[in-house]
Amino acid sequence: MLDLPTITPTARGIFARLDAEWAELCEDRSVRDAVADWLKADHLADDIAAVTDAWVQALGPEQLLAALRPAHGVLSDALTDAVLRSLLIRATGHDRSATLAGRIIVQAMLPAAVRMTRGQVRGTGGRSWDDVGHMVIAALYEVTRSGRIHTRPGRPAANLALDTLSRVCRELAAEREPDSEDLAVTEDLVDPAPGPAGHAHAAALQEAALSAGLTTNPVGETEASSARLELLELVLEAMEHGSISLTDGQAIAWHYTTTPVPDAQAAHHSGVTAAAWRRRRSRAVERLKSRLRPAA
């Protein structure tokens, strides 16, 4: 049985404590054995051993984390996604093995969690780094164990980050709302500027769209309009629920933008004719509209 160590909280902050706990996990024989068994059962051991220059028999949490945090293009995106999806499936259980899988995912996502925390501390004020950090980690762990992410198309890490940030923004907004006497005033504004939560949500949407291949470059100022972001969110949600495919989503997102990808170029990328690509886009738009129409 896994015996996960308990770390006594210190004053070094949530992320330092998680790193300290991770070091202990890596030394725990039961954890190492569990990780090795997972990788073999999921047919990932040989690939991870190859890219981390390790023996299959010696695989442990360190190599698993290396597969989840590829550096300098050494690991393939496909392998990284496959490892993360495998862990996400395991994390949906209710035993100590699922707890460990969720903990490993949290460790892999720490760089993203630090960026989220930094952005929310700067944007909201009034909350300490560690307070917001705890909120981010709690949200990340809950999303990790929810069983929702591994069923989505596209990059699971981007989906994890998007759901986590959305949850944190909602929690922070809910905390501020009772004390905000000026909320009613903003309803009279024609086009109020988005607040910190809105900016964070937009950034997460842009990252998810880029990772899923719906945009070809980071979204610039001209692409950050509310209409464009709303379209990307609708497409991502439709892909998540299986209403449209990734290629359908690209056909829509690449066209309805300030700088559309030419049909000939997009068609060549997908191995079809320009006419076939336009027909695909038309069908994809109809499926997206059908999903948005209320049931009769």
GROMACS .gro file of C-alpha atoms in nm:
model
  296
    1MET     CA    1   0.000   0.000   0.000
    2LEU     CA    2   0.120   0.350  -0.076
    3ASP     CA    3   0.232   0.544   0.226
    4LEU     CA    4   0.235   0.909   0.123
    5PRO     CA    5   0.446   1.125   0.354
    6THR     CA    6   0.292   1.416   0.539
    7ILE     CA    7   0.491   1.739   0.541
    8THR     CA    8   0.455   1.974   0.835
    9PRO     CA    9   0.360   2.321   0.704
   10THR     CA   10   0.635   2.579   0.727
   11ALA     CA   11   0.662   2.949   0.655
   12ARG     CA   12   0.832   2.895   0.319
   13GLY     CA   13   0.518   2.914   0.112
   14ILE     CA   14   0.294   2.664  -0.058
   15PHE     CA   15   0.515   2.606  -0.362
   16ALA     CA   16   0.830   2.550  -0.157
   17ARG     CA   17   0.640   2.303   0.061
   18LEU     CA   18   0.517   2.116  -0.245
   19ASP     CA   19   0.873   2.092  -0.376
   20ALA     CA   20   0.990   1.960  -0.040
   21GLU     CA   21   0.711   1.704  -0.037
   22TRP     CA   22   0.800   1.601  -0.392
   23ALA     CA   23   1.159   1.531  -0.291
   24GLU     CA   24   1.031   1.294  -0.023
   25LEU     CA   25   0.791   1.127  -0.264
   26CYS     CA   26   1.076   1.056  -0.502
   27GLU     CA   27   1.261   0.872  -0.224
   28ASP     CA   28   0.962   0.663  -0.122
   29ARG     CA   29   0.995   0.306  -0.249
   30SER     CA   30   0.619   0.243  -0.260
   31VAL     CA   31   0.574   0.551  -0.477
   32ARG     CA   32   0.855   0.450  -0.711
   33ASP     CA   33   0.711   0.102  -0.749
   34ALA     CA   34   0.363   0.240  -0.818
   35VAL     CA   35   0.491   0.476  -1.087
   36ALA     CA   36   0.691   0.200  -1.255
   37ASP     CA   37   0.388  -0.029  -1.256
   38TRP     CA   38   0.169   0.245  -1.408
   39LEU     CA   39   0.410   0.317  -1.690
   40LYS     CA   40   0.442  -0.049  -1.778
   41ALA     CA   41   0.067  -0.109  -1.764
   42ASP     CA   42  -0.001   0.193  -1.986
   43HIS     CA   43   0.277   0.096  -2.233
   44LEU     CA   44   0.465   0.420  -2.171
   45ALA     CA   45   0.773   0.283  -1.999
   46ASP     CA   46   0.987   0.223  -2.309
   47ASP     CA   47   0.919   0.567  -2.456
   48ILE     CA   48   0.991   0.748  -2.131
   49ALA     CA   49   1.304   0.545  -2.071
   50ALA     CA   50   1.425   0.634  -2.421
   51VAL     CA   51   1.376   1.010  -2.393
   52THR     CA   52   1.501   1.036  -2.034
   53ASP     CA   53   1.803   0.811  -2.092
   54ALA     CA   54   1.702   0.580  -1.806
   55TRP     CA   55   1.663   0.206  -1.760
   56VAL     CA   56   1.306   0.082  -1.773
   57GLN     CA   57   1.361  -0.095  -1.440
   58ALA     CA   58   1.476   0.232  -1.281
   59LEU     CA   59   1.185   0.454  -1.384
   60GLY     CA   60   1.033   0.660  -1.105
   61PRO     CA   61   0.868   0.993  -1.029
   62GLU     CA   62   1.166   1.192  -1.158
   63GLN     CA   63   1.139   1.045  -1.507
   64LEU     CA   64   0.762   1.081  -1.503
   65LEU     CA   65   0.794   1.450  -1.417
   66ALA     CA   66   1.051   1.492  -1.694
   67ALA     CA   67   0.797   1.354  -1.941
   68LEU     CA   68   0.537   1.602  -1.815
   69ARG     CA   69   0.774   1.900  -1.827
   70PRO     CA   70   0.954   1.864  -2.162
   71ALA     CA   71   1.245   2.102  -2.204
   72HIS     CA   72   1.400   2.232  -2.526
   73GLY     CA   73   1.191   2.003  -2.742
   74VAL     CA   74   1.363   1.687  -2.622
   75LEU     CA   75   1.033   1.511  -2.565
   76SER     CA   76   0.756   1.489  -2.818
   77ASP     CA   77   0.428   1.666  -2.754
   78ALA     CA   78   0.249   1.341  -2.825
   79LEU     CA   79   0.432   1.158  -2.548
   80THR     CA   80   0.379   1.441  -2.300
   81ASP     CA   81   0.006   1.445  -2.372
   82ALA     CA   82  -0.018   1.066  -2.352
   83VAL     CA   83   0.152   1.058  -2.011
   84LEU     CA   84  -0.068   1.336  -1.875
   85ARG     CA   85  -0.387   1.175  -2.004
   86SER     CA   86  -0.283   0.846  -1.846
   87LEU     CA   87  -0.236   1.016  -1.510
   88LEU     CA   88  -0.563   1.208  -1.541
   89ILE     CA   89  -0.752   0.883  -1.594
   90ARG     CA   90  -0.587   0.732  -1.286
   91ALA     CA   91  -0.657   1.045  -1.081
   92THR     CA   92  -1.033   0.999  -1.120
   93GLY     CA   93  -1.038   0.704  -0.878
   94HIS     CA   94  -1.101   0.709  -0.505
   95ASP     CA   95  -0.803   0.518  -0.369
   96ARG     CA   96  -0.455   0.624  -0.263
   97SER     CA   97  -0.326   0.549  -0.610
   98ALA     CA   98  -0.559   0.815  -0.751
   99THR     CA   99  -0.441   1.058  -0.485
  100LEU     CA  100  -0.082   0.999  -0.590
  101ALA     CA  101  -0.165   1.047  -0.959
  102GLY     CA  102  -0.333   1.378  -0.878
  103ARG     CA  103  -0.035   1.487  -0.670
  104ILE     CA  104   0.206   1.413  -0.954
  105ILE     CA  105  -0.004   1.618  -1.196
  106VAL     CA  106  -0.005   1.909  -0.952
  107GLN     CA  107   0.376   1.892  -0.935
  108ALA     CA  108   0.398   1.891  -1.313
  109MET     CA  109   0.168   2.196  -1.333
  110LEU     CA  110   0.350   2.400  -1.067
  111PRO     CA  111   0.510   2.642  -1.318
  112ALA     CA  112   0.163   2.724  -1.454
  113ALA     CA  113   0.026   2.750  -1.099
  114VAL     CA  114   0.300   2.998  -1.007
  115ARG     CA  115   0.212   3.212  -1.311
  116MET     CA  116  -0.157   3.205  -1.219
  117THR     CA  117  -0.079   3.305  -0.862
  118ARG     CA  118   0.145   3.589  -0.971
  119GLY     CA  119  -0.120   3.722  -1.208
  120GLN     CA  120  -0.400   3.707  -0.951
  121VAL     CA  121  -0.194   3.867  -0.672
  122ARG     CA  122  -0.104   4.154  -0.903
  123GLY     CA  123  -0.455   4.191  -1.036
  124THR     CA  124  -0.660   4.166  -0.720
  125GLY     CA  125  -0.453   4.293  -0.433
  126GLY     CA  126  -0.549   4.244  -0.071
  127ARG     CA  127  -0.459   3.874  -0.074
  128SER     CA  128  -0.115   3.742   0.011
  129TRP     CA  129   0.092   3.533  -0.228
  130ASP     CA  130   0.043   3.225  -0.014
  131ASP     CA  131  -0.334   3.278   0.019
  132VAL     CA  132  -0.379   3.294  -0.357
  133GLY     CA  133  -0.127   3.012  -0.403
  134HIS     CA  134  -0.330   2.785  -0.177
  135MET     CA  135  -0.644   2.873  -0.373
  136VAL     CA  136  -0.475   2.796  -0.706
  137ILE     CA  137  -0.335   2.462  -0.587
  138ALA     CA  138  -0.669   2.358  -0.439
  139ALA     CA  139  -0.848   2.445  -0.764
  140LEU     CA  140  -0.583   2.265  -0.971
  141TYR     CA  141  -0.614   1.950  -0.761
  142GLU     CA  142  -0.994   1.954  -0.780
  143VAL     CA  143  -0.988   1.995  -1.159
  144THR     CA  144  -0.726   1.721  -1.186
  145ARG     CA  145  -0.945   1.476  -0.994
  146SER     CA  146  -1.271   1.580  -1.165
  147GLY     CA  147  -1.247   1.334  -1.454
  148ARG     CA  148  -1.332   1.600  -1.714
  149ILE     CA  149  -1.002   1.687  -1.874
  150HIS     CA  150  -0.882   1.357  -2.016
  151THR     CA  151  -1.192   1.326  -2.237
  152ARG     CA  152  -1.130   1.657  -2.416
  153PRO     CA  153  -0.955   1.691  -2.752
  154GLY     CA  154  -0.650   1.911  -2.776
  155ARG     CA  155  -0.375   1.962  -2.522
  156PRO     CA  156  -0.472   1.839  -2.172
  157ALA     CA  157  -0.226   2.071  -1.995
  158ALA     CA  158  -0.386   2.378  -2.154
  159ASN     CA  159  -0.731   2.251  -2.061
  160LEU     CA  160  -0.616   2.194  -1.703
  161ALA     CA  161  -0.479   2.546  -1.680
  162LEU     CA  162  -0.791   2.700  -1.833
  163ASP     CA  163  -1.031   2.521  -1.597
  164THR     CA  164  -0.814   2.595  -1.296
  165LEU     CA  165  -0.783   2.964  -1.374
  166SER     CA  166  -1.155   2.992  -1.444
  167ARG     CA  167  -1.233   2.838  -1.106
  168VAL     CA  168  -0.989   3.066  -0.923
  169CYS     CA  169  -1.127   3.376  -1.096
  170ARG     CA  170  -1.482   3.280  -0.999
  171GLU     CA  171  -1.380   3.228  -0.637
  172LEU     CA  172  -1.196   3.559  -0.617
  173ALA     CA  173  -1.485   3.741  -0.784
  174ALA     CA  174  -1.733   3.585  -0.541
  175GLU     CA  175  -1.522   3.703  -0.248
  176ARG     CA  176  -1.511   4.060  -0.375
  177GLU     CA  177  -1.874   4.093  -0.478
  178PRO     CA  178  -2.035   4.140  -0.132
  179ASP     CA  179  -1.795   4.425  -0.056
  180SER     CA  180  -1.825   4.597  -0.394
  181GLU     CA  181  -2.073   4.883  -0.366
  182ASP     CA  182  -2.000   5.001  -0.721
  183LEU     CA  183  -2.106   4.684  -0.904
  184ALA     CA  184  -2.444   4.830  -1.001
  185VAL     CA  185  -2.275   5.135  -1.150
  186THR     CA  186  -2.078   4.925  -1.397
  187GLU     CA  187  -2.400   4.795  -1.549
  188ASP     CA  188  -2.467   5.143  -1.685
  189LEU     CA  189  -2.139   5.154  -1.875
  190VAL     CA  190  -2.164   5.095  -2.249
  191ASP     CA  191  -1.852   4.878  -2.274
  192PRO     CA  192  -1.675   4.844  -1.938
  193ALA     CA  193  -1.312   4.740  -1.956
  194PRO     CA  194  -1.253   4.385  -1.834
  195GLY     CA  195  -1.122   4.352  -1.482
  196PRO     CA  196  -0.834   4.132  -1.363
  197ALA     CA  197  -1.050   3.820  -1.374
  198GLY     CA  198  -1.156   3.901  -1.729
  199HIS     CA  199  -0.798   3.954  -1.842
  200ALA     CA  200  -0.692   3.628  -1.679
  201HIS     CA  201  -0.977   3.438  -1.840
  202ALA     CA  202  -0.894   3.588  -2.179
  203ALA     CA  203  -0.527   3.491  -2.141
  204ALA     CA  204  -0.622   3.136  -2.049
  205LEU     CA  205  -0.857   3.113  -2.348
  206GLN     CA  206  -0.585   3.235  -2.581
  207GLU     CA  207  -0.339   2.981  -2.441
  208ALA     CA  208  -0.588   2.697  -2.479
  209ALA     CA  209  -0.674   2.804  -2.835
  210LEU     CA  210  -0.306   2.823  -2.929
  211SER     CA  211  -0.231   2.483  -2.777
  212ALA     CA  212  -0.531   2.327  -2.955
  213GLY     CA  213  -0.417   2.468  -3.290
  214LEU     CA  214  -0.710   2.707  -3.328
  215THR     CA  215  -0.470   2.999  -3.360
  216THR     CA  216  -0.135   2.995  -3.533
  217ASN     CA  217   0.029   3.267  -3.323
  218PRO     CA  218  -0.022   3.421  -2.979
  219VAL     CA  219  -0.328   3.643  -2.995
  220GLY     CA  220  -0.234   4.009  -3.032
  221GLU     CA  221  -0.427   4.320  -2.938
  222THR     CA  222  -0.633   4.312  -3.258
  223GLU     CA  223  -0.731   3.952  -3.186
  224ALA     CA  224  -0.826   4.012  -2.824
  225SER     CA  225  -1.172   4.152  -2.895
  226SER     CA  226  -1.459   4.013  -2.695
  227ALA     CA  227  -1.619   3.874  -3.012
  228ARG     CA  228  -1.304   3.685  -3.112
  229LEU     CA  229  -1.256   3.545  -2.761
  230GLU     CA  230  -1.621   3.444  -2.744
  231LEU     CA  231  -1.585   3.258  -3.073
  232LEU     CA  232  -1.275   3.074  -2.951
  233GLU     CA  233  -1.452   2.978  -2.629
  234LEU     CA  234  -1.756   2.848  -2.819
  235VAL     CA  235  -1.534   2.644  -3.050
  236LEU     CA  236  -1.333   2.499  -2.760
  237GLU     CA  237  -1.653   2.404  -2.577
  238ALA     CA  238  -1.800   2.243  -2.889
  239MET     CA  239  -1.479   2.043  -2.937
  240GLU     CA  240  -1.489   1.938  -2.573
  241HIS     CA  241  -1.842   1.804  -2.608
  242GLY     CA  242  -1.768   1.633  -2.939
  243SER     CA  243  -2.002   1.852  -3.147
  244ILE     CA  244  -1.720   1.938  -3.384
  245SER     CA  245  -1.375   1.793  -3.449
  246LEU     CA  246  -1.040   1.966  -3.411
  247THR     CA  247  -1.022   2.014  -3.789
  248ASP     CA  248  -1.373   2.163  -3.787
  249GLY     CA  249  -1.266   2.399  -3.511
  250GLN     CA  250  -0.963   2.506  -3.710
  251ALA     CA  251  -1.176   2.564  -4.019
  252ILE     CA  252  -1.388   2.809  -3.819
  253ALA     CA  253  -1.119   2.977  -3.608
  254TRP     CA  254  -0.870   3.021  -3.891
  255HIS     CA  255  -1.130   3.195  -4.109
  256TYR     CA  256  -1.326   3.418  -3.870
  257THR     CA  257  -1.039   3.639  -3.760
  258THR     CA  258  -0.885   3.972  -3.849
  259THR     CA  259  -0.611   3.795  -4.048
  260PRO     CA  260  -0.771   3.480  -4.190
  261VAL     CA  261  -0.560   3.187  -4.305
  262PRO     CA  262  -0.611   3.167  -4.682
  263ASP     CA  263  -0.832   2.875  -4.782
  264ALA     CA  264  -0.565   2.739  -5.017
  265GLN     CA  265  -0.306   2.739  -4.738
  266ALA     CA  266  -0.541   2.582  -4.483
  267ALA     CA  267  -0.653   2.320  -4.736
  268HIS     CA  268  -0.294   2.229  -4.820
  269HIS     CA  269  -0.220   2.191  -4.448
  270SER     CA  270  -0.511   1.946  -4.416
  271GLY     CA  271  -0.445   1.764  -4.743
  272VAL     CA  272  -0.769   1.862  -4.917
  273THR     CA  273  -0.873   2.104  -5.190
  274ALA     CA  274  -0.973   2.460  -5.117
  275ALA     CA  275  -1.329   2.383  -5.222
  276ALA     CA  276  -1.343   2.084  -4.985
  277TRP     CA  277  -1.204   2.301  -4.708
  278ARG     CA  278  -1.477   2.563  -4.761
  279ARG     CA  279  -1.743   2.291  -4.752
  280ARG     CA  280  -1.597   2.158  -4.428
  281ARG     CA  281  -1.609   2.507  -4.276
  282SER     CA  282  -1.969   2.555  -4.384
  283ARG     CA  283  -2.072   2.224  -4.226
  284ALA     CA  284  -1.875   2.301  -3.911
  285VAL     CA  285  -2.046   2.639  -3.875
  286GLU     CA  286  -2.385   2.474  -3.911
  287ARG     CA  287  -2.300   2.217  -3.641
  288LEU     CA  288  -2.180   2.495  -3.413
  289LYS     CA  289  -2.501   2.692  -3.473
  290SER     CA  290  -2.712   2.383  -3.408
  291ARG     CA  291  -2.544   2.337  -3.073
  292LEU     CA  292  -2.623   2.697  -2.979
  293ARG     CA  293  -2.988   2.685  -3.079
  294PRO     CA  294  -3.227   2.621  -2.788
  295ALA     CA  295  -3.416   2.294  -2.799
  296ALA     CA  296  -3.765   2.330  -2.944
   0.00000   0.00000   0.00000
